[in-house]
Amino acid sequence: MQVETLIIGAGAAGMMCAAHAGADVLVVDRAKAAGEKIRISGGGRCNFTNMHTTAQNFISANPHFCKSALKRYTQWDFIALVDAYGIAWHEKTLGQLFCDSTAKDIIAMLRAEMDKAKAQLWLQTEVGDVTHEGDLFTVTLTKEGRQRQVTARHLVVACGGKSIPKMGATGLGYQIATQFGLPVIAPRPGLVPLTFSDEKFKPLAGVAAPARVTAAGPAFDEALLFTHRGLSGPAVLQASSYWQEGEGITVNLDPEGSLLEKLRQQRQSDGRKSLTTVLGQHIPARLVAHLDEELMLQGNIADQSDARLQEICASLSAWDLRPAGSEGYRTAEITLGGVDTDALSSKTMEAKTVPGLYFIGECVDVTGWLGGYNFQWAWSSGWAAGQAIAGR
């Protein structure tokens, strides 16, 4: 069987590419349904983009690489597509856009766009050998127990990273890149809960607090959640993408910087109350109890000098912690690293040394923040590759 374009992966990037790559496109995926990660994302409502998307919201060895695709197919372009299909949506927080009803609306929209382009979709199809001779790629596929060889002028690798293996994630994209001599930046879990070997936070499991969390990157002001094994919540997931094993993180439990003034006021109005009781009105009481011994929170609020209150607030705003590890790919929302962008054209996503070979979406070394950015990269990179292929 011969096709013009073979796309490996029927996820967000693969389906977007198929909708724009012109005639005679075949998309293959090992899953039972297309867009499985879309279906489970955002609690089933799909955080499909972010209104504030810029290149600054992405992590890559080359932070400039994503600019071209993001500029040429923007969040507003995708929002216009969603609107054209009558899919109702809302902004949740920080520019994050979600479907009002279900993530399945986004999948149905992409499938409809593929149907318009007359793209074929083969599900429950395993990818075997991939070879290249002259202008053609030959891929061995196994579908319904039968092996078939498909040749294509264009091969698009859109099979994602290693995150959430229960959804079928593998390192296939990296294997294909390596086979064709493209460098791969070591993949690691991103947007992932952090763990502590001593289970120090087990008694706090379920406690949440607003916080500013910093690893070796920007500070993130969102919720922090204590778990049986460590720390999670949006602020921690964001910082985790900048965290490297063996390094520490800093937690600021007074992200607005207003705690000292509040304590001074309550020293006047609630002087007889214990320091822990007063702190428990601004920080979860169970967390205050956990910090009691470390910060020596004895006495009433009236007994605390300005210097002592400043000392306490300074400790709460710069709580240094050293995670032992992360929850790994099992719960990671994204995979950091991937195909080195130096080996790809930022305009077309085509491999510079292998004409006709393209890498898009999560398998590329472009990783977005939490909040719809990774889907926008899928739409933008898939569109860029599709346009390039159709233009040929």
mmCIF file of N, CA and C in Angstrom, residues 51-157:
data_model
loop_
_atom_site.group_PDB
_atom_site.id
_atom_site.type_symbol
_atom_site.label_atom_id
_atom_site.label_comp_id
_atom_site.label_asym_id
_atom_site.label_seq_id
_atom_site.Cartn_x
_atom_site.Cartn_y
_atom_site.Cartn_z
ATOM 1 N N MET A 51 -5.123 31.413 26.684
ATOM 2 C CA MET A 51 -5.247 32.720 26.039
ATOM 3 C C MET A 51 -3.942 33.514 26.058
ATOM 4 N N HIS A 52 -3.061 33.191 27.000
ATOM 5 C CA HIS A 52 -1.841 33.978 27.177
ATOM 6 C C HIS A 52 -0.600 33.302 26.588
ATOM 7 N N THR A 53 -0.789 32.365 25.679
ATOM 8 C CA THR A 53 0.338 31.596 25.139
ATOM 9 C C THR A 53 1.385 32.476 24.461
ATOM 10 N N THR A 54 2.630 32.323 24.919
ATOM 11 C CA THR A 54 3.794 32.911 24.249
ATOM 12 C C THR A 54 4.931 31.893 24.323
ATOM 13 N N ALA A 55 6.010 32.165 23.638
ATOM 14 C CA ALA A 55 7.165 31.260 23.677
ATOM 15 C C ALA A 55 7.753 31.154 25.079
ATOM 16 N N GLN A 56 7.506 32.161 25.929
ATOM 17 C CA GLN A 56 8.045 32.150 27.291
ATOM 18 C C GLN A 56 7.419 31.053 28.161
ATOM 19 N N ASN A 57 6.313 30.467 27.703
ATOM 20 C CA ASN A 57 5.622 29.438 28.473
ATOM 21 C C ASN A 57 6.102 28.031 28.138
ATOM 22 N N PHE A 58 7.255 27.941 27.465
ATOM 23 C CA PHE A 58 7.758 26.641 27.028
ATOM 24 C C PHE A 58 9.211 26.451 27.451
ATOM 25 N N ILE A 59 9.566 25.197 27.688
ATOM 26 C CA ILE A 59 10.919 24.812 28.094
ATOM 27 C C ILE A 59 11.549 24.040 26.936
ATOM 28 N N SER A 60 12.746 24.444 26.533
ATOM 29 C CA SER A 60 13.437 23.776 25.434
ATOM 30 C C SER A 60 14.911 24.160 25.503
ATOM 31 N N ALA A 61 15.774 23.280 24.991
ATOM 32 C CA ALA A 61 17.194 23.638 24.907
ATOM 33 C C ALA A 61 17.373 24.844 23.995
ATOM 34 N N ASN A 62 16.440 25.011 23.044
ATOM 35 C CA ASN A 62 16.427 26.193 22.181
ATOM 36 C C ASN A 62 15.088 26.911 22.373
ATOM 37 N N PRO A 63 15.039 27.892 23.276
ATOM 38 C CA PRO A 63 13.762 28.538 23.598
ATOM 39 C C PRO A 63 13.144 29.319 22.435
ATOM 40 N N HIS A 64 13.903 29.531 21.366
ATOM 41 C CA HIS A 64 13.383 30.276 20.210
ATOM 42 C C HIS A 64 12.680 29.374 19.199
ATOM 43 N N PHE A 65 12.919 28.061 19.285
ATOM 44 C CA PHE A 65 12.429 27.146 18.250
ATOM 45 C C PHE A 65 10.913 27.210 18.072
ATOM 46 N N CYS A 66 10.171 27.287 19.174
ATOM 47 C CA CYS A 66 8.709 27.200 19.098
ATOM 48 C C CYS A 66 8.050 28.462 18.559
ATOM 49 N N LYS A 67 8.801 29.547 18.460
ATOM 50 C CA LYS A 67 8.203 30.847 18.122
ATOM 51 C C LYS A 67 7.499 30.850 16.768
ATOM 52 N N SER A 68 8.129 30.260 15.765
ATOM 53 C CA SER A 68 7.580 30.309 14.410
ATOM 54 C C SER A 68 6.207 29.642 14.337
ATOM 55 N N ALA A 69 6.111 28.406 14.811
ATOM 56 C CA ALA A 69 4.836 27.686 14.740
ATOM 57 C C ALA A 69 3.766 28.361 15.588
ATOM 58 N N LEU A 70 4.135 28.809 16.797
ATOM 59 C CA LEU A 70 3.158 29.449 17.683
ATOM 60 C C LEU A 70 2.649 30.766 17.100
ATOM 61 N N LYS A 71 3.517 31.447 16.349
ATOM 62 C CA LYS A 71 3.122 32.730 15.759
ATOM 63 C C LYS A 71 2.228 32.513 14.538
ATOM 64 N N ARG A 72 2.475 31.428 13.801
ATOM 65 C CA ARG A 72 1.734 31.206 12.561
ATOM 66 C C ARG A 72 0.405 30.491 12.782
ATOM 67 N N TYR A 73 0.308 29.678 13.823
ATOM 68 C CA TYR A 73 -0.992 29.103 14.202
ATOM 69 C C TYR A 73 -1.154 29.354 15.697
ATOM 70 N N THR A 74 -1.933 30.383 16.027
ATOM 71 C CA THR A 74 -2.016 30.876 17.397
ATOM 72 C C THR A 74 -3.174 30.258 18.168
ATOM 73 N N GLN A 75 -3.224 30.586 19.458
ATOM 74 C CA GLN A 75 -4.362 30.165 20.285
ATOM 75 C C GLN A 75 -5.673 30.707 19.735
ATOM 76 N N TRP A 76 -5.619 31.904 19.142
ATOM 77 C CA TRP A 76 -6.839 32.512 18.597
ATOM 78 C C TRP A 76 -7.324 31.753 17.368
ATOM 79 N N ASP A 77 -6.409 31.191 16.593
ATOM 80 C CA ASP A 77 -6.797 30.363 15.451
ATOM 81 C C ASP A 77 -7.533 29.110 15.923
ATOM 82 N N PHE A 78 -7.012 28.497 16.985
ATOM 83 C CA PHE A 78 -7.679 27.283 17.478
ATOM 84 C C PHE A 78 -9.027 27.623 18.119
ATOM 85 N N ILE A 79 -9.091 28.734 18.851
ATOM 86 C CA ILE A 79 -10.365 29.160 19.446
ATOM 87 C C ILE A 79 -11.404 29.399 18.348
ATOM 88 N N ALA A 80 -10.970 29.988 17.233
ATOM 89 C CA ALA A 80 -11.887 30.226 16.115
ATOM 90 C C ALA A 80 -12.414 28.907 15.552
ATOM 91 N N LEU A 81 -11.559 27.888 15.487
ATOM 92 C CA LEU A 81 -11.985 26.569 15.022
ATOM 93 C C LEU A 81 -13.018 25.976 15.985
ATOM 94 N N VAL A 82 -12.733 26.056 17.281
ATOM 95 C CA VAL A 82 -13.663 25.554 18.300
ATOM 96 C C VAL A 82 -15.016 26.269 18.178
ATOM 97 N N ASP A 83 -14.968 27.576 18.005
ATOM 98 C CA ASP A 83 -16.204 28.364 17.856
ATOM 99 C C ASP A 83 -16.971 27.961 16.597
ATOM 100 N N ALA A 84 -16.248 27.689 15.520
ATOM 101 C CA ALA A 84 -16.900 27.309 14.262
ATOM 102 C C ALA A 84 -17.684 26.009 14.397
ATOM 103 N N TYR A 85 -17.268 25.167 15.328
ATOM 104 C CA TYR A 85 -17.975 23.905 15.575
ATOM 105 C C TYR A 85 -19.025 24.036 16.685
ATOM 106 N N GLY A 86 -19.209 25.265 17.172
ATOM 107 C CA GLY A 86 -20.238 25.499 18.186
ATOM 108 C C GLY A 86 -19.944 24.861 19.528
ATOM 109 N N ILE A 87 -18.661 24.657 19.813
ATOM 110 C CA ILE A 87 -18.285 24.043 21.097
ATOM 111 C C ILE A 87 -18.197 25.140 22.155
ATOM 112 N N ALA A 88 -19.039 25.046 23.183
ATOM 113 C CA ALA A 88 -19.042 26.048 24.259
ATOM 114 C C ALA A 88 -17.824 25.845 25.151
ATOM 115 N N TRP A 89 -17.224 26.960 25.590
ATOM 116 C CA TRP A 89 -16.030 26.881 26.427
ATOM 117 C C TRP A 89 -16.025 28.018 27.431
ATOM 118 N N HIS A 90 -15.146 27.914 28.418
ATOM 119 C CA HIS A 90 -15.032 28.950 29.441
ATOM 120 C C HIS A 90 -13.581 29.059 29.895
ATOM 121 N N GLU A 91 -13.232 30.224 30.429
ATOM 122 C CA GLU A 91 -11.910 30.409 31.034
ATOM 123 C C GLU A 91 -12.016 30.038 32.507
ATOM 124 N N LYS A 92 -11.154 29.143 32.936
ATOM 125 C CA LYS A 92 -11.193 28.694 34.336
ATOM 126 C C LYS A 92 -10.357 29.619 35.209
ATOM 127 N N THR A 93 -9.084 29.732 34.907
ATOM 128 C CA THR A 93 -8.183 30.622 35.645
ATOM 129 C C THR A 93 -6.923 30.821 34.822
ATOM 130 N N LEU A 94 -6.268 31.943 34.970
ATOM 131 C CA LEU A 94 -4.972 32.200 34.334
ATOM 132 C C LEU A 94 -4.973 31.924 32.830
ATOM 133 N N GLY A 95 -6.082 32.241 32.163
ATOM 134 C CA GLY A 95 -6.149 32.079 30.717
ATOM 135 C C GLY A 95 -6.429 30.675 30.225
ATOM 136 N N GLN A 96 -6.680 29.730 31.157
ATOM 137 C CA GLN A 96 -6.893 28.330 30.784
ATOM 138 C C GLN A 96 -8.314 28.139 30.257
ATOM 139 N N LEU A 97 -8.442 27.628 29.028
ATOM 140 C CA LEU A 97 -9.747 27.445 28.408
ATOM 141 C C LEU A 97 -10.152 25.970 28.419
ATOM 142 N N PHE A 98 -11.384 25.717 28.857
ATOM 143 C CA PHE A 98 -11.935 24.368 28.969
ATOM 144 C C PHE A 98 -13.254 24.267 28.211
ATOM 145 N N CYS A 99 -13.574 23.072 27.739
ATOM 146 C CA CYS A 99 -14.897 22.819 27.177
ATOM 147 C C CYS A 99 -15.940 22.895 28.281
ATOM 148 N N ASP A 100 -17.106 23.467 27.986
ATOM 149 C CA ASP A 100 -18.202 23.468 28.958
ATOM 150 C C ASP A 100 -18.721 22.058 29.187
ATOM 151 N N SER A 101 -18.745 21.258 28.126
ATOM 152 C CA SER A 101 -19.373 19.943 28.206
ATOM 153 C C SER A 101 -18.354 18.829 28.393
ATOM 154 N N THR A 102 -17.666 18.460 27.318
ATOM 155 C CA THR A 102 -16.780 17.304 27.384
ATOM 156 C C THR A 102 -15.609 17.432 26.412
ATOM 157 N N ALA A 103 -14.478 16.824 26.784
ATOM 158 C CA ALA A 103 -13.295 16.792 25.916
ATOM 159 C C ALA A 103 -13.578 16.047 24.617
ATOM 160 N N LYS A 104 -14.598 15.190 24.628
ATOM 161 C CA LYS A 104 -14.935 14.424 23.418
ATOM 162 C C LYS A 104 -15.369 15.341 22.280
ATOM 163 N N ASP A 105 -15.836 16.562 22.630
ATOM 164 C CA ASP A 105 -16.200 17.525 21.581
ATOM 165 C C ASP A 105 -14.984 17.921 20.754
ATOM 166 N N ILE A 106 -13.826 18.068 21.421
ATOM 167 C CA ILE A 106 -12.593 18.425 20.701
ATOM 168 C C ILE A 106 -12.165 17.275 19.802
ATOM 169 N N ILE A 107 -12.254 16.042 20.305
ATOM 170 C CA ILE A 107 -11.891 14.868 19.491
ATOM 171 C C ILE A 107 -12.800 14.773 18.275
ATOM 172 N N ALA A 108 -14.111 14.950 18.489
ATOM 173 C CA ALA A 108 -15.066 14.882 17.376
ATOM 174 C C ALA A 108 -14.776 15.967 16.336
ATOM 175 N N MET A 109 -14.402 17.141 16.798
ATOM 176 C CA MET A 109 -14.057 18.231 15.895
ATOM 177 C C MET A 109 -12.843 17.870 15.034
ATOM 178 N N LEU A 110 -11.812 17.335 15.657
ATOM 179 C CA LEU A 110 -10.606 16.963 14.925
ATOM 180 C C LEU A 110 -10.876 15.819 13.946
ATOM 181 N N ARG A 111 -11.700 14.867 14.366
ATOM 182 C CA ARG A 111 -12.070 13.766 13.460
ATOM 183 C C ARG A 111 -12.853 14.303 12.263
ATOM 184 N N ALA A 112 -13.717 15.283 12.502
ATOM 185 C CA ALA A 112 -14.479 15.888 11.408
ATOM 186 C C ALA A 112 -13.550 16.610 10.444
ATOM 187 N N GLU A 113 -12.541 17.303 10.994
ATOM 188 C CA GLU A 113 -11.561 17.984 10.149
ATOM 189 C C GLU A 113 -10.749 16.968 9.329
ATOM 190 N N MET A 114 -10.428 15.820 9.927
ATOM 191 C CA MET A 114 -9.738 14.759 9.196
ATOM 192 C C MET A 114 -10.632 14.206 8.084
ATOM 193 N N ASP A 115 -11.903 14.033 8.389
ATOM 194 C CA ASP A 115 -12.845 13.514 7.381
ATOM 195 C C ASP A 115 -12.960 14.473 6.195
ATOM 196 N N LYS A 116 -12.973 15.775 6.497
ATOM 197 C CA LYS A 116 -13.015 16.778 5.414
ATOM 198 C C LYS A 116 -11.809 16.617 4.488
ATOM 199 N N ALA A 117 -10.675 16.306 5.088
ATOM 200 C CA ALA A 117 -9.434 16.138 4.318
ATOM 201 C C ALA A 117 -9.305 14.738 3.724
ATOM 202 N N LYS A 118 -10.318 13.890 4.017
ATOM 203 C CA LYS A 118 -10.347 12.496 3.535
ATOM 204 C C LYS A 118 -9.147 11.678 4.043
ATOM 205 N N ALA A 119 -8.684 12.003 5.258
ATOM 206 C CA ALA A 119 -7.594 11.232 5.872
ATOM 207 C C ALA A 119 -8.139 9.917 6.413
ATOM 208 N N GLN A 120 -7.369 8.850 6.244
ATOM 209 C CA GLN A 120 -7.748 7.539 6.792
ATOM 210 C C GLN A 120 -7.210 7.416 8.214
ATOM 211 N N LEU A 121 -7.878 6.606 9.030
ATOM 212 C CA LEU A 121 -7.438 6.351 10.404
ATOM 213 C C LEU A 121 -7.463 4.859 10.667
ATOM 214 N N TRP A 122 -6.311 4.307 11.021
ATOM 215 C CA TRP A 122 -6.221 2.902 11.428
ATOM 216 C C TRP A 122 -5.889 2.862 12.915
ATOM 217 N N LEU A 123 -6.785 2.308 13.711
ATOM 218 C CA LEU A 123 -6.548 2.153 15.150
ATOM 219 C C LEU A 123 -6.110 0.721 15.452
ATOM 220 N N GLN A 124 -5.662 0.503 16.705
ATOM 221 C CA GLN A 124 -5.163 -0.808 17.139
ATOM 222 C C GLN A 124 -4.160 -1.360 16.112
ATOM 223 N N THR A 125 -3.262 -0.475 15.702
ATOM 224 C CA THR A 125 -2.260 -0.802 14.693
ATOM 225 C C THR A 125 -0.867 -0.588 15.282
ATOM 226 N N GLU A 126 -0.068 -1.632 15.265
ATOM 227 C CA GLU A 126 1.288 -1.561 15.826
ATOM 228 C C GLU A 126 2.294 -1.196 14.727
ATOM 229 N N VAL A 127 3.256 -0.358 15.092
ATOM 230 C CA VAL A 127 4.316 0.041 14.171
ATOM 231 C C VAL A 127 5.536 -0.847 14.391
ATOM 232 N N GLY A 128 6.026 -1.439 13.303
ATOM 233 C CA GLY A 128 7.227 -2.275 13.364
ATOM 234 C C GLY A 128 8.412 -1.558 12.749
ATOM 235 N N ASP A 129 9.041 -2.224 11.782
ATOM 236 C CA ASP A 129 10.245 -1.652 11.146
ATOM 237 C C ASP A 129 9.909 -0.396 10.354
ATOM 238 N N VAL A 130 10.842 0.555 10.404
ATOM 239 C CA VAL A 130 10.742 1.779 9.604
ATOM 240 C C VAL A 130 12.029 1.882 8.777
ATOM 241 N N THR A 131 11.886 1.938 7.452
ATOM 242 C CA THR A 131 13.065 2.057 6.592
ATOM 243 C C THR A 131 12.869 3.212 5.620
ATOM 244 N N HIS A 132 13.977 3.610 4.980
ATOM 245 C CA HIS A 132 13.965 4.763 4.076
ATOM 246 C C HIS A 132 14.882 4.473 2.910
ATOM 247 N N GLU A 133 14.311 4.574 1.712
ATOM 248 C CA GLU A 133 15.119 4.360 0.514
ATOM 249 C C GLU A 133 14.674 5.355 -0.545
ATOM 250 N N GLY A 134 15.632 6.113 -1.051
ATOM 251 C CA GLY A 134 15.293 7.137 -2.036
ATOM 252 C C GLY A 134 14.366 8.173 -1.423
ATOM 253 N N ASP A 135 13.226 8.382 -2.073
ATOM 254 C CA ASP A 135 12.254 9.368 -1.583
ATOM 255 C C ASP A 135 11.156 8.743 -0.737
ATOM 256 N N LEU A 136 11.245 7.446 -0.469
ATOM 257 C CA LEU A 136 10.127 6.758 0.185
ATOM 258 C C LEU A 136 10.513 6.158 1.534
ATOM 259 N N PHE A 137 9.574 6.236 2.459
ATOM 260 C CA PHE A 137 9.669 5.548 3.746
ATOM 261 C C PHE A 137 8.784 4.314 3.670
ATOM 262 N N THR A 138 9.265 3.214 4.226
ATOM 263 C CA THR A 138 8.454 1.991 4.299
ATOM 264 C C THR A 138 8.305 1.612 5.763
ATOM 265 N N VAL A 139 7.059 1.441 6.191
ATOM 266 C CA VAL A 139 6.761 1.126 7.587
ATOM 267 C C VAL A 139 5.963 -0.172 7.636
ATOM 268 N N THR A 140 6.415 -1.092 8.471
ATOM 269 C CA THR A 140 5.684 -2.348 8.662
ATOM 270 C C THR A 140 4.648 -2.140 9.765
ATOM 271 N N LEU A 141 3.394 -2.369 9.421
ATOM 272 C CA LEU A 141 2.288 -2.190 10.366
ATOM 273 C C LEU A 141 1.601 -3.530 10.608
ATOM 274 N N THR A 142 1.162 -3.739 11.845
ATOM 275 C CA THR A 142 0.392 -4.937 12.181
ATOM 276 C C THR A 142 -0.995 -4.509 12.626
ATOM 277 N N LYS A 143 -2.002 -4.942 11.845
ATOM 278 C CA LYS A 143 -3.399 -4.576 12.123
ATOM 279 C C LYS A 143 -4.246 -5.832 12.008
ATOM 280 N N GLU A 144 -5.011 -6.088 13.068
ATOM 281 C CA GLU A 144 -5.882 -7.268 13.122
ATOM 282 C C GLU A 144 -5.103 -8.544 12.816
ATOM 283 N N GLY A 145 -3.873 -8.609 13.368
ATOM 284 C CA GLY A 145 -3.066 -9.814 13.222
ATOM 285 C C GLY A 145 -2.346 -9.950 11.890
ATOM 286 N N ARG A 146 -2.579 -9.009 10.984
ATOM 287 C CA ARG A 146 -1.949 -9.066 9.663
ATOM 288 C C ARG A 146 -0.871 -8.011 9.528
ATOM 289 N N GLN A 147 0.262 -8.412 8.977
ATOM 290 C CA GLN A 147 1.337 -7.449 8.709
ATOM 291 C C GLN A 147 1.127 -6.823 7.337
ATOM 292 N N ARG A 148 1.297 -5.498 7.283
ATOM 293 C CA ARG A 148 1.184 -4.798 6.015
ATOM 294 C C ARG A 148 2.360 -3.835 5.897
ATOM 295 N N GLN A 149 2.849 -3.664 4.709
ATOM 296 C CA GLN A 149 3.903 -2.677 4.472
ATOM 297 C C GLN A 149 3.295 -1.471 3.763
ATOM 298 N N VAL A 150 3.507 -0.319 4.356
ATOM 299 C CA VAL A 150 2.991 0.925 3.789
ATOM 300 C C VAL A 150 4.171 1.806 3.418
ATOM 301 N N THR A 151 4.175 2.310 2.211
ATOM 302 C CA THR A 151 5.213 3.256 1.808
ATOM 303 C C THR A 151 4.603 4.649 1.719
ATOM 304 N N ALA A 152 5.420 5.663 2.033
ATOM 305 C CA ALA A 152 4.940 7.044 2.055
ATOM 306 C C ALA A 152 6.070 7.990 1.694
ATOM 307 N N ARG A 153 5.722 9.092 1.033
ATOM 308 C CA ARG A 153 6.715 10.118 0.725
ATOM 309 C C ARG A 153 7.034 10.944 1.969
ATOM 310 N N HIS A 154 6.035 11.095 2.827
ATOM 311 C CA HIS A 154 6.228 11.870 4.059
ATOM 312 C C HIS A 154 5.885 10.998 5.252
ATOM 313 N N LEU A 155 6.755 10.996 6.245
ATOM 314 C CA LEU A 155 6.507 10.252 7.490
ATOM 315 C C LEU A 155 6.505 11.262 8.639
ATOM 316 N N VAL A 156 5.386 11.335 9.335
ATOM 317 C CA VAL A 156 5.242 12.269 10.455
ATOM 318 C C VAL A 156 5.187 11.482 11.754
ATOM 319 N N VAL A 157 6.100 11.777 12.663
ATOM 320 C CA VAL A 157 6.151 11.094 13.962
ATOM 321 C C VAL A 157 5.445 11.982 14.989
#
